[in-house]
């Protein structure tokens, strides 16, 4: 049985007062920790991150149809436009740093930077530099 399904059943049984946590611990041959979670001690999740104040750049990217699963799993559909030919246009605002270029490069030939022009040129330069490393003739 999958862990998430098992957790759902456990929570259901406890909420319906059909089993206690102790009974379930005994059944699953595990032990209960003496601690308990007190949410008032922990800050809300959103307060644990420092607000990013860097300026962002709008990237317009064209993804191959085979990148659809990866793109739709991670990004808001409002940022995506599905073309009749199967390609996906993505509109993303990111701080322009090494992370964004690494992210774009991680798609390999499945993405093309359309805008901004300087980002397209930067990707082209990075790809050429990478090609030069492998074209030196060493095996």
Phi, psi and omega in degrees: 000137180294149182298317181295324177293319179297318178296319179299316179296317180299311179298318178302312182297318179293316180295326181274002180059031177272341178204151176265164178300323179296315180298318180292322177298317178295317181298317182272007178053051178228178180239155176267140176281147181287344181277165172222159182273124178246103184297337182291341180279335185256138178290156175303148184309315183295337180277356181272354181249142175280134180296131180279119183254007180291150176288155182242161177239138176277120176257131174250117186237144177248117182257142175293153179306328182288350177270000186305313182301316181292318182291313184288337177288328189252342189235148181300130179301337178293341179268001186240145174232120183269118184276154179301331181277003178098343178289158182237127175266128179245138180237108187231134173257116181228151167298137183273099181217186182297329181300313185295323178290322175296321179296314179297314180297334181295343177274352179055225183283005181273002181222148173229129176279121177264321179214152355284159184300322181292330178288321177300316179295322180295316178298316179301316180296317179297317180295318178297319178298319179294319178299321180298325178299320184270350180263009182287351177096351177276151182263000000 
